[in-house]
């Protein structure tokens, strides 16, 4: 069978989809494997790509993480002056080793489809070199997200790369009907397969407070025991209390980002469904905020960025399934079985 190369923007749920597909294919008698040619680390000295570690453990891959994820890059990888040809050779040798054992190999594209384009190793180029079928994943929150998915598939097809189709992933409930109707019909009219729409499920898609802390750093002032709380929404405390009260009450399991000097806003947020307070500017809050948060069991994170920079950085926050998270792993398989046309994907790989 051909390999399946998942391509999509950050936050589109490629790894959860890859995990669900691999486990479902194994249930159906296919010995599916996993490969991530270009992993991501925040800095050159960071540890292995977390997605590769997850898949290595859950799927029982014995080849070693250096084969499963043969190359990792940081945001400033070009400064390292790595030899692009040596990296390509390492990736292709690792893939050859995996494809000799597993069938099919599910390939998890880089966090950005165009990452490593300077080396000629972007996701579409690699898919073409390997001869894999591209599956586009899209977290459609508006029409431009759909345009991006359609563009990626057209770009792949224009470069002679096979396209298995598109899965709309982590779709908010109000947009499900549009994804299954309008977007699916445009896909089909454009000559591409619609492979399903997976609804957003907080248990698998919502990040935890701990994942916010991993990205933002700072100090945890209270609530260390509740870093596993899910964050389903983010509110920015940039308005008066009177204007904000309705939003605070409507938004459930939220992160509230405010300046450390906004005690009035913080105390109001703590009277509603709040998973974490993120205080910006390095300003310590009043003792009343810490006391109330401790009573409610709400973590308080103090960061030294200004509010604008904090908002920019939280775009990097994403839910990661961890080894041992049996519920999330089970849900990843359920998503494939209930919402994805996995049989059609196998047909595309069979050629």
Tab-separated table of C-alpha atoms in Angstrom:
chain	number	residue	atom	x	y	z
A	1	UNK	CA	0.000	0.000	0.000
A	2	UNK	CA	0.998	3.618	-0.409
A	3	UNK	CA	1.874	5.639	2.670
A	4	UNK	CA	-0.489	8.339	3.922
A	5	UNK	CA	0.993	11.820	4.447
A	6	UNK	CA	-1.048	14.071	6.740
A	7	UNK	CA	-0.755	17.756	5.841
A	8	UNK	CA	-2.377	20.666	7.625
A	9	UNK	CA	-1.823	23.854	9.607
A	10	UNK	CA	-1.020	24.011	13.344
A	11	UNK	CA	-3.977	23.050	15.487
A	12	UNK	CA	-5.622	20.901	12.824
A	13	UNK	CA	-5.169	17.735	14.891
A	14	UNK	CA	-2.858	15.799	12.570
A	15	UNK	CA	-1.286	13.687	15.312
A	16	UNK	CA	-4.585	12.678	16.949
A	17	UNK	CA	-5.879	11.748	13.505
A	18	UNK	CA	-2.695	9.782	12.742
A	19	UNK	CA	-2.980	7.927	16.039
A	20	UNK	CA	-6.642	7.082	15.469
A	21	UNK	CA	-6.005	5.909	11.909
A	22	UNK	CA	-3.015	3.753	12.885
A	23	UNK	CA	-4.923	2.025	15.680
A	24	UNK	CA	-8.053	1.564	13.560
A	25	UNK	CA	-6.060	0.127	10.657
A	26	UNK	CA	-4.427	-2.312	13.074
A	27	UNK	CA	-7.875	-3.384	14.271
A	28	UNK	CA	-8.678	-4.089	10.630
A	29	UNK	CA	-5.611	-6.307	10.198
A	30	UNK	CA	-3.214	-3.737	8.700
A	31	UNK	CA	0.143	-3.388	10.458
A	32	UNK	CA	0.176	0.413	10.357
A	33	UNK	CA	3.255	2.364	11.423
A	34	UNK	CA	4.086	6.010	12.037
A	35	UNK	CA	6.726	8.380	10.716
A	36	UNK	CA	7.373	12.068	11.339
A	37	UNK	CA	10.169	13.177	9.012
A	38	UNK	CA	10.404	16.743	10.356
A	39	UNK	CA	9.736	17.123	14.066
A	40	UNK	CA	9.574	20.359	16.004
A	41	UNK	CA	11.487	21.518	19.057
A	42	UNK	CA	11.392	24.997	20.540
A	43	UNK	CA	15.170	25.267	20.722
A	44	UNK	CA	18.198	23.421	19.437
A	45	UNK	CA	18.878	21.837	22.841
A	46	UNK	CA	15.328	20.613	23.411
A	47	UNK	CA	14.342	16.971	23.729
A	48	UNK	CA	12.694	14.750	21.145
A	49	UNK	CA	9.514	15.662	19.318
A	50	UNK	CA	6.616	14.880	21.719
A	51	UNK	CA	4.359	13.439	19.001
A	52	UNK	CA	7.016	10.951	17.981
A	53	UNK	CA	7.486	9.841	21.590
A	54	UNK	CA	3.727	9.319	21.958
A	55	UNK	CA	3.414	7.231	18.812
A	56	UNK	CA	6.555	5.221	19.561
A	57	UNK	CA	5.110	4.149	22.893
A	58	UNK	CA	1.445	3.647	21.949
A	59	UNK	CA	2.185	1.739	18.725
A	60	UNK	CA	5.151	-0.137	20.171
A	61	UNK	CA	7.567	1.026	17.485
A	62	UNK	CA	10.908	-0.676	18.141
A	63	UNK	CA	13.086	1.176	15.620
A	64	UNK	CA	13.966	4.033	18.001
A	65	UNK	CA	12.920	7.681	18.126
A	66	UNK	CA	15.808	8.690	15.837
A	67	UNK	CA	14.156	6.599	13.096
A	68	UNK	CA	10.553	7.549	13.891
A	69	UNK	CA	11.534	11.253	13.903
A	70	UNK	CA	14.863	11.468	12.062
A	71	UNK	CA	15.092	15.274	12.034
A	72	UNK	CA	13.912	18.036	14.368
A	73	UNK	CA	13.999	21.740	13.615
A	74	UNK	CA	13.431	24.859	15.711
A	75	UNK	CA	11.995	28.174	14.542
A	76	UNK	CA	15.472	29.373	13.562
A	77	UNK	CA	16.807	26.197	12.018
A	78	UNK	CA	18.592	27.940	9.127
A	79	UNK	CA	21.190	29.396	11.495
A	80	UNK	CA	22.418	25.865	12.204
A	81	UNK	CA	23.800	25.591	8.653
A	82	UNK	CA	22.827	21.932	8.445
A	83	UNK	CA	23.531	20.084	5.213
A	84	UNK	CA	20.154	19.806	3.470
A	85	UNK	CA	21.245	16.804	1.430
A	86	UNK	CA	22.431	14.961	4.534
A	87	UNK	CA	19.057	15.610	6.175
A	88	UNK	CA	17.202	14.356	3.099
A	89	UNK	CA	19.311	11.199	3.081
A	90	UNK	CA	18.654	10.613	6.795
A	91	UNK	CA	14.895	11.041	6.294
A	92	UNK	CA	14.728	8.725	3.291
A	93	UNK	CA	16.828	6.034	5.001
A	94	UNK	CA	14.581	6.145	8.071
A	95	UNK	CA	11.481	5.928	5.885
A	96	UNK	CA	12.919	2.968	3.971
A	97	UNK	CA	13.501	1.165	7.257
A	98	UNK	CA	9.929	1.798	8.472
A	99	UNK	CA	8.191	0.966	5.203
A	100	UNK	CA	9.962	-2.401	5.165
A	101	UNK	CA	8.203	-3.280	8.443
A	102	UNK	CA	4.871	-1.433	8.457
A	103	UNK	CA	2.097	-1.258	5.879
A	104	UNK	CA	0.781	1.374	5.587
A	105	UNK	CA	3.058	3.992	7.108
A	106	UNK	CA	1.158	7.039	8.340
A	107	UNK	CA	3.328	10.103	7.961
A	108	UNK	CA	2.733	13.091	10.222
A	109	UNK	CA	3.606	16.304	8.404
A	110	UNK	CA	5.471	19.175	10.056
A	111	UNK	CA	3.461	21.673	12.102
A	112	UNK	CA	3.497	23.988	9.083
A	113	UNK	CA	3.123	22.398	5.625
A	114	UNK	CA	5.826	24.666	4.214
A	115	UNK	CA	8.310	24.102	7.073
A	116	UNK	CA	11.801	23.212	5.752
A	117	UNK	CA	10.953	24.491	2.251
A	118	UNK	CA	14.387	26.150	2.294
A	119	UNK	CA	15.813	22.625	2.233
A	120	UNK	CA	13.279	21.367	-0.305
A	121	UNK	CA	11.777	19.245	2.465
A	122	UNK	CA	8.335	20.805	2.900
A	123	UNK	CA	5.451	18.352	3.325
A	124	UNK	CA	4.266	18.374	-0.297
A	125	UNK	CA	7.797	17.922	-1.664
A	126	UNK	CA	8.484	15.052	0.727
A	127	UNK	CA	5.155	13.390	-0.080
A	128	UNK	CA	6.031	13.536	-3.771
A	129	UNK	CA	9.528	12.138	-3.235
A	130	UNK	CA	8.218	9.268	-1.104
A	131	UNK	CA	5.233	8.593	-3.357
A	132	UNK	CA	2.697	9.007	-0.544
A	133	UNK	CA	-0.940	10.059	-0.754
A	134	UNK	CA	-1.703	13.393	0.905
A	135	UNK	CA	-4.547	13.642	3.404
A	136	UNK	CA	-5.350	17.249	4.261
A	137	UNK	CA	-6.569	18.031	7.795
A	138	UNK	CA	-8.400	21.289	8.417
A	139	UNK	CA	-9.815	22.836	11.576
A	140	UNK	CA	-12.392	24.949	9.714
A	141	UNK	CA	-13.348	27.918	11.871
A	142	UNK	CA	-14.210	30.129	8.897
A	143	UNK	CA	-14.208	30.051	5.101
A	144	UNK	CA	-10.560	31.080	4.772
A	145	UNK	CA	-9.567	27.908	6.637
A	146	UNK	CA	-11.414	25.916	3.997
A	147	UNK	CA	-9.697	27.934	1.265
A	148	UNK	CA	-6.336	27.010	2.804
A	149	UNK	CA	-7.196	23.294	2.724
A	150	UNK	CA	-8.392	23.503	-0.880
A	151	UNK	CA	-5.252	25.418	-1.857
A	152	UNK	CA	-2.981	22.778	-0.286
A	153	UNK	CA	-4.754	19.959	-2.121
A	154	UNK	CA	-4.653	21.815	-5.435
A	155	UNK	CA	-0.958	22.577	-4.889
A	156	UNK	CA	-0.246	18.901	-4.189
A	157	UNK	CA	-2.189	17.774	-7.258
A	158	UNK	CA	-0.479	20.383	-9.457
A	159	UNK	CA	2.868	18.921	-8.388
A	160	UNK	CA	1.847	15.387	-9.290
A	161	UNK	CA	1.237	14.255	-5.714
A	162	UNK	CA	-1.740	11.963	-5.067
A	163	UNK	CA	-4.443	13.404	-2.810
A	164	UNK	CA	-6.477	10.963	-0.705
A	165	UNK	CA	-8.870	13.717	0.351
A	166	UNK	CA	-9.690	16.020	3.254
A	167	UNK	CA	-10.875	15.543	6.835
A	168	UNK	CA	-12.378	18.492	8.684
A	169	UNK	CA	-11.119	18.050	12.224
A	170	UNK	CA	-11.980	19.561	15.620
A	171	UNK	CA	-15.025	21.241	14.073
A	172	UNK	CA	-17.140	23.398	16.400
A	173	UNK	CA	-20.728	22.117	16.604
A	174	UNK	CA	-22.289	25.201	14.935
A	175	UNK	CA	-20.061	24.648	11.871
A	176	UNK	CA	-20.619	20.911	11.453
A	177	UNK	CA	-23.589	21.294	9.097
A	178	UNK	CA	-21.636	23.748	6.929
A	179	UNK	CA	-18.608	21.426	6.834
A	180	UNK	CA	-20.735	18.407	5.910
A	181	UNK	CA	-22.748	20.376	3.347
A	182	UNK	CA	-21.184	23.474	1.802
A	183	UNK	CA	-17.494	22.610	2.229
A	184	UNK	CA	-17.962	18.930	1.339
A	185	UNK	CA	-19.847	19.818	-1.852
A	186	UNK	CA	-17.166	22.283	-2.965
A	187	UNK	CA	-14.507	19.628	-2.307
A	188	UNK	CA	-16.316	17.087	-4.443
A	189	UNK	CA	-16.934	19.642	-7.210
A	190	UNK	CA	-13.188	20.372	-7.177
A	191	UNK	CA	-12.377	16.701	-7.704
A	192	UNK	CA	-11.287	15.851	-4.134
A	193	UNK	CA	-12.677	13.305	-1.678
A	194	UNK	CA	-14.570	14.453	1.399
A	195	UNK	CA	-13.481	12.053	4.139
A	196	UNK	CA	-15.454	13.246	7.139
A	197	UNK	CA	-15.981	15.954	9.734
A	198	UNK	CA	-14.807	15.221	13.279
A	199	UNK	CA	-16.579	17.336	15.928
A	200	UNK	CA	-14.497	19.079	18.539
A	201	UNK	CA	-14.363	17.040	21.737
A	202	UNK	CA	-12.865	18.829	24.754
A	203	UNK	CA	-11.516	15.563	26.199
A	204	UNK	CA	-9.162	15.174	23.251
A	205	UNK	CA	-8.908	18.610	21.649
A	206	UNK	CA	-8.982	21.166	24.491
A	207	UNK	CA	-5.520	21.955	25.911
A	208	UNK	CA	-4.848	21.713	29.624
A	209	UNK	CA	-3.581	24.435	31.933
A	210	UNK	CA	-0.254	22.566	31.990
A	211	UNK	CA	0.064	23.002	28.220
A	212	UNK	CA	-0.492	26.750	28.589
A	213	UNK	CA	2.217	26.805	31.255
A	214	UNK	CA	4.649	24.863	29.047
A	215	UNK	CA	4.380	27.579	26.388
A	216	UNK	CA	4.174	30.654	28.613
A	217	UNK	CA	6.430	29.721	31.525
A	218	UNK	CA	6.331	32.167	34.444
A	219	UNK	CA	5.384	31.442	38.040
A	220	UNK	CA	2.503	29.335	39.328
A	221	UNK	CA	1.208	31.295	42.307
A	222	UNK	CA	-1.458	28.775	43.345
A	223	UNK	CA	-3.390	25.803	42.027
A	224	UNK	CA	-0.414	23.604	41.094
A	225	UNK	CA	-2.544	20.524	41.815
A	226	UNK	CA	-5.053	21.427	39.076
A	227	UNK	CA	-2.859	21.901	36.017
A	228	UNK	CA	-4.825	19.103	34.335
A	229	UNK	CA	-7.936	21.305	34.002
A	230	UNK	CA	-9.152	21.701	30.411
A	231	UNK	CA	-9.208	25.131	28.754
A	232	UNK	CA	-12.054	25.434	26.244
A	233	UNK	CA	-12.016	29.205	25.710
A	234	UNK	CA	-9.761	32.238	26.188
A	235	UNK	CA	-10.919	35.669	27.316
A	236	UNK	CA	-8.808	38.820	27.297
A	237	UNK	CA	-9.490	41.248	30.149
A	238	UNK	CA	-9.350	44.414	28.075
A	239	UNK	CA	-12.741	45.884	29.016
A	240	UNK	CA	-14.530	47.237	32.055
A	241	UNK	CA	-16.084	44.816	34.513
A	242	UNK	CA	-19.572	45.989	33.581
A	243	UNK	CA	-18.932	45.181	29.914
A	244	UNK	CA	-17.186	41.886	30.658
A	245	UNK	CA	-19.650	40.229	33.041
A	246	UNK	CA	-21.842	38.671	30.336
A	247	UNK	CA	-18.817	37.219	28.520
A	248	UNK	CA	-17.382	35.870	31.773
A	249	UNK	CA	-20.664	34.123	32.593
A	250	UNK	CA	-21.191	32.667	29.117
A	251	UNK	CA	-17.681	31.296	28.645
A	252	UNK	CA	-17.041	27.918	30.284
A	253	UNK	CA	-13.724	26.386	31.410
A	254	UNK	CA	-11.802	29.412	30.214
A	255	UNK	CA	-8.374	30.969	30.545
A	256	UNK	CA	-8.599	34.639	31.521
A	257	UNK	CA	-5.669	36.827	30.513
A	258	UNK	CA	-5.403	40.100	32.445
A	259	UNK	CA	-2.849	42.451	33.925
A	260	UNK	CA	-1.753	41.531	37.428
A	261	UNK	CA	-3.161	44.823	38.706
A	262	UNK	CA	-6.747	43.997	37.606
A	263	UNK	CA	-7.935	42.549	40.923
A	264	UNK	CA	-11.547	43.531	40.222
A	265	UNK	CA	-11.580	41.590	36.952
A	266	UNK	CA	-9.739	38.600	38.449
A	267	UNK	CA	-12.179	38.292	41.349
A	268	UNK	CA	-15.160	38.502	38.989
A	269	UNK	CA	-13.643	35.807	36.750
A	270	UNK	CA	-13.166	33.539	39.754
A	271	UNK	CA	-16.916	33.675	40.406
A	272	UNK	CA	-17.496	32.064	36.997
A	273	UNK	CA	-16.282	28.903	35.224
A	274	UNK	CA	-12.544	29.669	34.995
A	275	UNK	CA	-9.785	27.082	34.549
A	276	UNK	CA	-6.792	29.436	34.898
A	277	UNK	CA	-5.926	33.084	35.484
A	278	UNK	CA	-2.938	34.275	33.447
A	279	UNK	CA	-1.572	37.537	34.862
A	280	UNK	CA	0.623	39.545	32.505
A	281	UNK	CA	3.323	42.180	32.899
A	282	UNK	CA	5.023	40.532	35.888
A	283	UNK	CA	2.631	42.345	38.236
A	284	UNK	CA	1.850	40.352	41.376
A	285	UNK	CA	-1.850	40.349	42.253
A	286	UNK	CA	-3.415	41.359	45.537
A	287	UNK	CA	-3.612	38.730	48.258
A	288	UNK	CA	-7.406	38.654	47.835
A	289	UNK	CA	-6.980	37.223	44.307
A	290	UNK	CA	-4.571	34.513	45.478
A	291	UNK	CA	-6.819	33.614	48.415
A	292	UNK	CA	-9.959	33.369	46.276
A	293	UNK	CA	-8.164	31.346	43.568
A	294	UNK	CA	-6.801	28.943	46.198
A	295	UNK	CA	-10.321	28.480	47.605
A	296	UNK	CA	-11.678	27.723	44.146
A	297	UNK	CA	-8.738	25.510	43.153
A	298	UNK	CA	-8.015	27.713	40.117
A	299	UNK	CA	-4.360	27.904	38.986
A	300	UNK	CA	-2.872	31.400	38.727
A	301	UNK	CA	0.085	31.841	36.369
A	302	UNK	CA	2.159	35.039	36.487
A	303	UNK	CA	4.033	35.784	33.246
A	304	UNK	CA	6.474	38.558	32.440
A	305	UNK	CA	5.239	39.269	28.925
A	306	UNK	CA	2.869	42.111	28.179
A	307	UNK	CA	-0.687	41.147	27.276
A	308	UNK	CA	-0.135	41.448	23.516
A	309	UNK	CA	2.921	39.155	23.563
A	310	UNK	CA	1.098	36.676	25.814
A	311	UNK	CA	-1.799	36.484	23.346
A	312	UNK	CA	0.654	35.899	20.495
A	313	UNK	CA	2.400	33.095	22.386
A	314	UNK	CA	-0.766	31.213	23.289
A	315	UNK	CA	-1.311	30.598	19.576
A	316	UNK	CA	1.401	27.937	20.089
A	317	UNK	CA	-0.670	26.130	22.737
A	318	UNK	CA	-2.113	22.848	21.523
A	319	UNK	CA	-3.607	19.792	23.158
A	320	UNK	CA	-1.214	16.873	23.114
A	321	UNK	CA	-2.244	13.317	23.813
A	322	UNK	CA	0.201	11.846	26.303
A	323	UNK	CA	1.319	8.224	26.617
A	324	UNK	CA	-0.957	6.609	29.179
A	325	UNK	CA	-3.908	8.917	28.449
A	326	UNK	CA	-6.164	5.960	27.721
A	327	UNK	CA	-9.343	8.020	27.410
A	328	UNK	CA	-7.900	10.348	24.779
A	329	UNK	CA	-6.398	7.406	22.861
A	330	UNK	CA	-9.758	5.618	22.871
A	331	UNK	CA	-11.517	8.765	21.662
A	332	UNK	CA	-8.985	9.160	18.842
A	333	UNK	CA	-10.024	5.728	17.528
A	334	UNK	CA	-13.731	6.478	18.060
A	335	UNK	CA	-13.384	9.631	15.984
A	336	UNK	CA	-12.069	7.579	13.070
A	337	UNK	CA	-14.756	4.911	13.399
A	338	UNK	CA	-17.675	7.305	13.810
A	339	UNK	CA	-16.790	10.366	11.757
A	340	UNK	CA	-14.163	9.434	9.130
A	341	UNK	CA	-14.534	7.374	5.969
A	342	UNK	CA	-11.555	5.200	6.827
A	343	UNK	CA	-12.533	2.585	4.232
A	344	UNK	CA	-12.241	5.190	1.485
A	345	UNK	CA	-8.816	6.168	2.824
A	346	UNK	CA	-7.661	2.547	2.592
A	347	UNK	CA	-9.006	2.358	-0.964
A	348	UNK	CA	-6.973	5.453	-1.887
A	349	UNK	CA	-3.824	3.851	-0.420
A	350	UNK	CA	-4.455	0.610	-2.263
A	351	UNK	CA	-4.340	2.608	-5.503
